[in-house]
PDB file of C-alpha atoms in Angstrom:
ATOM      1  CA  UNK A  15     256.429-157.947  64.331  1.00  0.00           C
ATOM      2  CA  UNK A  16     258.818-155.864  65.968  1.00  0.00           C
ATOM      3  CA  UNK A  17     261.997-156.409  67.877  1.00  0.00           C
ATOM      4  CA  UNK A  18     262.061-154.671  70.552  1.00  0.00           C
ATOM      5  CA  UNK A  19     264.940-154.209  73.538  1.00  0.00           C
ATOM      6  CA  UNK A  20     264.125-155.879  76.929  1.00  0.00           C
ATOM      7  CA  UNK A  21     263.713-152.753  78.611  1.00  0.00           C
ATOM      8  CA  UNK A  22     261.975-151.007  75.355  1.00  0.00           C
ATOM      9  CA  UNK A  23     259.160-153.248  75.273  1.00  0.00           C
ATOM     10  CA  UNK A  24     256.532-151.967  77.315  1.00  0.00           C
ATOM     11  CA  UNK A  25     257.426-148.379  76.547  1.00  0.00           C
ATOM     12  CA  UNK A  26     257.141-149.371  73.524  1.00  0.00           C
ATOM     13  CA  UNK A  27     253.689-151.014  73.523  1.00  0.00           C
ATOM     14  CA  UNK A  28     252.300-148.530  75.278  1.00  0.00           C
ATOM     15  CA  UNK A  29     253.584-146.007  72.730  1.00  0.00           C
ATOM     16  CA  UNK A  30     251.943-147.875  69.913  1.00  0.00           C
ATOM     17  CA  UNK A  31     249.090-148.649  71.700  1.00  0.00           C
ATOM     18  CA  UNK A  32     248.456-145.223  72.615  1.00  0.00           C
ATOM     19  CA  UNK A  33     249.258-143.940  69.230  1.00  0.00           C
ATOM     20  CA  UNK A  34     246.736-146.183  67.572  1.00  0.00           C
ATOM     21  CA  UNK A  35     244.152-145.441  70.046  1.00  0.00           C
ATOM     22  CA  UNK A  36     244.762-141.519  68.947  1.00  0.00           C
ATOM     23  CA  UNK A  37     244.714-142.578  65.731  1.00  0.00           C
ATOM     24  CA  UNK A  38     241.565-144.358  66.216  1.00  0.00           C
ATOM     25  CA  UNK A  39     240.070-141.719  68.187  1.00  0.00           C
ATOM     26  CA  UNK A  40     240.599-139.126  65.641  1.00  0.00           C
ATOM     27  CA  UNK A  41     238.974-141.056  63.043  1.00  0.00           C
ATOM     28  CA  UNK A  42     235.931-141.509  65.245  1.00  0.00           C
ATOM     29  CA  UNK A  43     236.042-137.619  66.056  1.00  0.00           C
ATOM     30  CA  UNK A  44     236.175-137.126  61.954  1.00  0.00           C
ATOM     31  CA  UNK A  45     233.308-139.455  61.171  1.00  0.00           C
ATOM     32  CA  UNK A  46     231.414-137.186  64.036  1.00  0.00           C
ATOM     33  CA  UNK A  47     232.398-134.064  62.937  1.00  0.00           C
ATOM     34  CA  UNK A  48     231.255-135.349  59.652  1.00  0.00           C
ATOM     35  CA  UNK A  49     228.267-136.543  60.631  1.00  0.00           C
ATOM     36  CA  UNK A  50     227.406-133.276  62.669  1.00  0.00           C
ATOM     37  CA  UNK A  51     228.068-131.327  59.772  1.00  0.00           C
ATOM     38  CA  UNK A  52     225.448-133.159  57.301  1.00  0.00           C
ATOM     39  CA  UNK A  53     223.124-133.548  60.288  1.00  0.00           C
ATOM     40  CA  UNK A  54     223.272-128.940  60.896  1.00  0.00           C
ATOM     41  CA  UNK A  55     223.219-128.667  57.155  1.00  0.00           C
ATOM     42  CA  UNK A  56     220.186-130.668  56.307  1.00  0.00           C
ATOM     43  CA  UNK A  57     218.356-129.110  59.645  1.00  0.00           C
ATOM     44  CA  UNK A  58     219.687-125.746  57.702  1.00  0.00           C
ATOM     45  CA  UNK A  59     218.078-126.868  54.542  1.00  0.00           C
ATOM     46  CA  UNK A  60     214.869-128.039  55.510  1.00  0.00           C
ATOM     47  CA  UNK A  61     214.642-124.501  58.094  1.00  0.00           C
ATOM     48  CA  UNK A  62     215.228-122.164  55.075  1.00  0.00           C
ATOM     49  CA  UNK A  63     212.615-124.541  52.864  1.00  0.00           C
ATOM     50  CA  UNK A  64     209.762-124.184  55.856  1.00  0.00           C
ATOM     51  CA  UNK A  65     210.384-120.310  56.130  1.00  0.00           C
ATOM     52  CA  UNK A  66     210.795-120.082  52.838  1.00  0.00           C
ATOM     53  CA  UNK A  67     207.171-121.892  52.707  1.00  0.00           C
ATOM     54  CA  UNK A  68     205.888-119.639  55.495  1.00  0.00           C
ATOM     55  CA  UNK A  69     206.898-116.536  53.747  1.00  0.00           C
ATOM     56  CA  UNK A  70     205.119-117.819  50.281  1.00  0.00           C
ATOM     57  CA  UNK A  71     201.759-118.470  51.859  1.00  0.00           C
ATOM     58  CA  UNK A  72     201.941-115.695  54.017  1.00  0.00           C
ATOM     59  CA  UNK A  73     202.293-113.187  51.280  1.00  0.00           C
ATOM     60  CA  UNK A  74     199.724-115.549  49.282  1.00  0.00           C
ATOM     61  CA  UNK A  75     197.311-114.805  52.637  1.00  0.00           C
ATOM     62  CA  UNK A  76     197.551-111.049  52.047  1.00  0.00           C
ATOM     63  CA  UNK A  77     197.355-111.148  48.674  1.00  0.00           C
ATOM     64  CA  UNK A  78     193.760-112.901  49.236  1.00  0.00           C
ATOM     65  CA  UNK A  79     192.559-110.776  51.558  1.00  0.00           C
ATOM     66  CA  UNK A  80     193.046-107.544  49.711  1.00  0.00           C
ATOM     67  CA  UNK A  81     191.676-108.763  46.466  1.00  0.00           C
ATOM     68  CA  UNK A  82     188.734-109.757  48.574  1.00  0.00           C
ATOM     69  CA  UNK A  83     188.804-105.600  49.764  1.00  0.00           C
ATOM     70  CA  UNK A  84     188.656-105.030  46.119  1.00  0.00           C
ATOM     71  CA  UNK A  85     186.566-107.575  45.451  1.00  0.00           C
ATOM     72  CA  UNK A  86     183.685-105.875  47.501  1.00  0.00           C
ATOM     73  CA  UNK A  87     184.462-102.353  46.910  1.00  0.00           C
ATOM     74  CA  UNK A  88     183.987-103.057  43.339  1.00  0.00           C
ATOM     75  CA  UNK A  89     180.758-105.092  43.915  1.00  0.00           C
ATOM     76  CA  UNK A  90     179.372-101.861  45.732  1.00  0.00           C
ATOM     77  CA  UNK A  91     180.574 -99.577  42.757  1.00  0.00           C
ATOM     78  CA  UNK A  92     178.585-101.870  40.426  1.00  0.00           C
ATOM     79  CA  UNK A  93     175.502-101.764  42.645  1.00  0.00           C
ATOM     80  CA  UNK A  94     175.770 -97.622  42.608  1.00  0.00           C
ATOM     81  CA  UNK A  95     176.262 -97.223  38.690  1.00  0.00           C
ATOM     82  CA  UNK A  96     173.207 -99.890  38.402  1.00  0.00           C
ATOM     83  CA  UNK A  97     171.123 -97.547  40.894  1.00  0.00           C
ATOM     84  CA  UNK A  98     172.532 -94.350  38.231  1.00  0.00           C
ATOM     85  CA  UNK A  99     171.792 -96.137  35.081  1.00  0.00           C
ATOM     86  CA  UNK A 100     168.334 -96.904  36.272  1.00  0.00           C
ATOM     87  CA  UNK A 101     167.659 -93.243  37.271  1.00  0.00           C
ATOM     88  CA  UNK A 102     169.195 -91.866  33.878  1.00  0.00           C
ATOM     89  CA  UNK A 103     166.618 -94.374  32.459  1.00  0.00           C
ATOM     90  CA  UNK A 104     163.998 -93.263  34.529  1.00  0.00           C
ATOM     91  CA  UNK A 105     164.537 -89.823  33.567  1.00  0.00           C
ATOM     92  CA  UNK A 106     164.679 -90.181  29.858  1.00  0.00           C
ATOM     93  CA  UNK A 107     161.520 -92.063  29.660  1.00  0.00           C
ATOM     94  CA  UNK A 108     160.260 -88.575  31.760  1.00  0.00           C
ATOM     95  CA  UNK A 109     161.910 -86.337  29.631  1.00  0.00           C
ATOM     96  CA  UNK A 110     159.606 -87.394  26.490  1.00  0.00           C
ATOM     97  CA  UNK A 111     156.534 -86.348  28.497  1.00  0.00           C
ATOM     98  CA  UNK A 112     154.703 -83.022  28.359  1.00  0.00           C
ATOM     99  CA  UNK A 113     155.226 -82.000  31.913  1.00  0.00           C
ATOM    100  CA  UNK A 114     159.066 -83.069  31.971  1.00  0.00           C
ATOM    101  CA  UNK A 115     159.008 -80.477  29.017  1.00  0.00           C
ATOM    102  CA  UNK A 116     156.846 -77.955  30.411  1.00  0.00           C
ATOM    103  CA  UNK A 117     158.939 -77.692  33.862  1.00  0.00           C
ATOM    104  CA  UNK A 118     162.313 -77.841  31.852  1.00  0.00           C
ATOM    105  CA  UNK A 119     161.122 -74.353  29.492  1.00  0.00           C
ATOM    106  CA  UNK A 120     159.970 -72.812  32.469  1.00  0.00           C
ATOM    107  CA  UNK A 121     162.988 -73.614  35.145  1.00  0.00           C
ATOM    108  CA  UNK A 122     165.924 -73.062  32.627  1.00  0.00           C
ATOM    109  CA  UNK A 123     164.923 -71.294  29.441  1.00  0.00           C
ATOM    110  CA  UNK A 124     162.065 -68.658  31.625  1.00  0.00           C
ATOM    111  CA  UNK A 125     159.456 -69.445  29.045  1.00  0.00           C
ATOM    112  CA  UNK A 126     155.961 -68.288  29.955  1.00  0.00           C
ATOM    113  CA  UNK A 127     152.512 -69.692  28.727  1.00  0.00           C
ATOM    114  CA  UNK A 128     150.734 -66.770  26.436  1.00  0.00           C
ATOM    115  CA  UNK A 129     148.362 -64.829  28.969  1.00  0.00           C
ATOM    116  CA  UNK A 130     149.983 -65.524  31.801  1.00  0.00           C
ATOM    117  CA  UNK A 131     151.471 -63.258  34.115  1.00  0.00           C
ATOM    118  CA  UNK A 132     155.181 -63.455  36.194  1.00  0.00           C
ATOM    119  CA  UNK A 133     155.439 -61.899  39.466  1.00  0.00           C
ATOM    120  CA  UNK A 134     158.897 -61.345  40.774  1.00  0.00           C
ATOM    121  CA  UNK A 135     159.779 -60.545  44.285  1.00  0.00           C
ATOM    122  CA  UNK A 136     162.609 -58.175  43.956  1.00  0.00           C
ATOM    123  CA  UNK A 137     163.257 -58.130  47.819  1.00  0.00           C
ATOM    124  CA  UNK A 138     164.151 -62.020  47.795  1.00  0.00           C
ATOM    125  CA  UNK A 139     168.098 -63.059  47.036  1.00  0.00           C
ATOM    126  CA  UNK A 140     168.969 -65.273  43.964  1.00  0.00           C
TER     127      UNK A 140
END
């Protein structure tokens, strides 16, 4: 307890009341401040860990979608070499018959048949 002179002691009390309430006060504001601080930096946290998120499945979306592009372009290629291969096949099961050889002496090696005869039109272009 203090001592405290007559005319000191309600200065005196309202000093160290008012002190202590500052005191108090500040403590209060510290534990806010503290408070507001873990509150912003978890928000923070779990904002970067959603975008963060967002980002990743974004990217993940358009990844998707243009291996699904490739995906069909390829499917189409397929279909056009199948279509090829079975022509090439179709034409060498042709090319072993008489005709197929026949046309192919005639068109690119000009091979005639004995007795016949070639007419040429010398007024048409090649």
């Amino acid at each position: 307890m203090k001592i405290y002179r007559k005319n000191e002691t309600k200065t005196a009390e309202k000093t160290d009341s008012f002190l202590n309430r500052d005191v108090k006060g500040e403590g209060v504001k510290k534990e806010k401040v503290a408070s507001n601080i873990f509150f912003i930096s978890v928000c923070a946290v779990l904002i970067m860990i959603v975008i963060g998120t967002g980002i990743k499945f974004l990217n993940q979306g358009l990844t998707m979608m243009r291996l699904e592009r490739q995906k069909v372009e390829l499917e189409e290629k397929i279909a056009e070499e199948k279509k090829s291969i079975e022509g090439l096949k179709k034409d060498l099961l042709d090319s072993k018959t008489p005709e197929f050889i026949e046309k192919q002496a005639r068109e690119q090696l000009k091979m005639v048949k004995p007795n016949e005869r070639v007419y040429i039109d010398l007024e048409r272009k090649q």
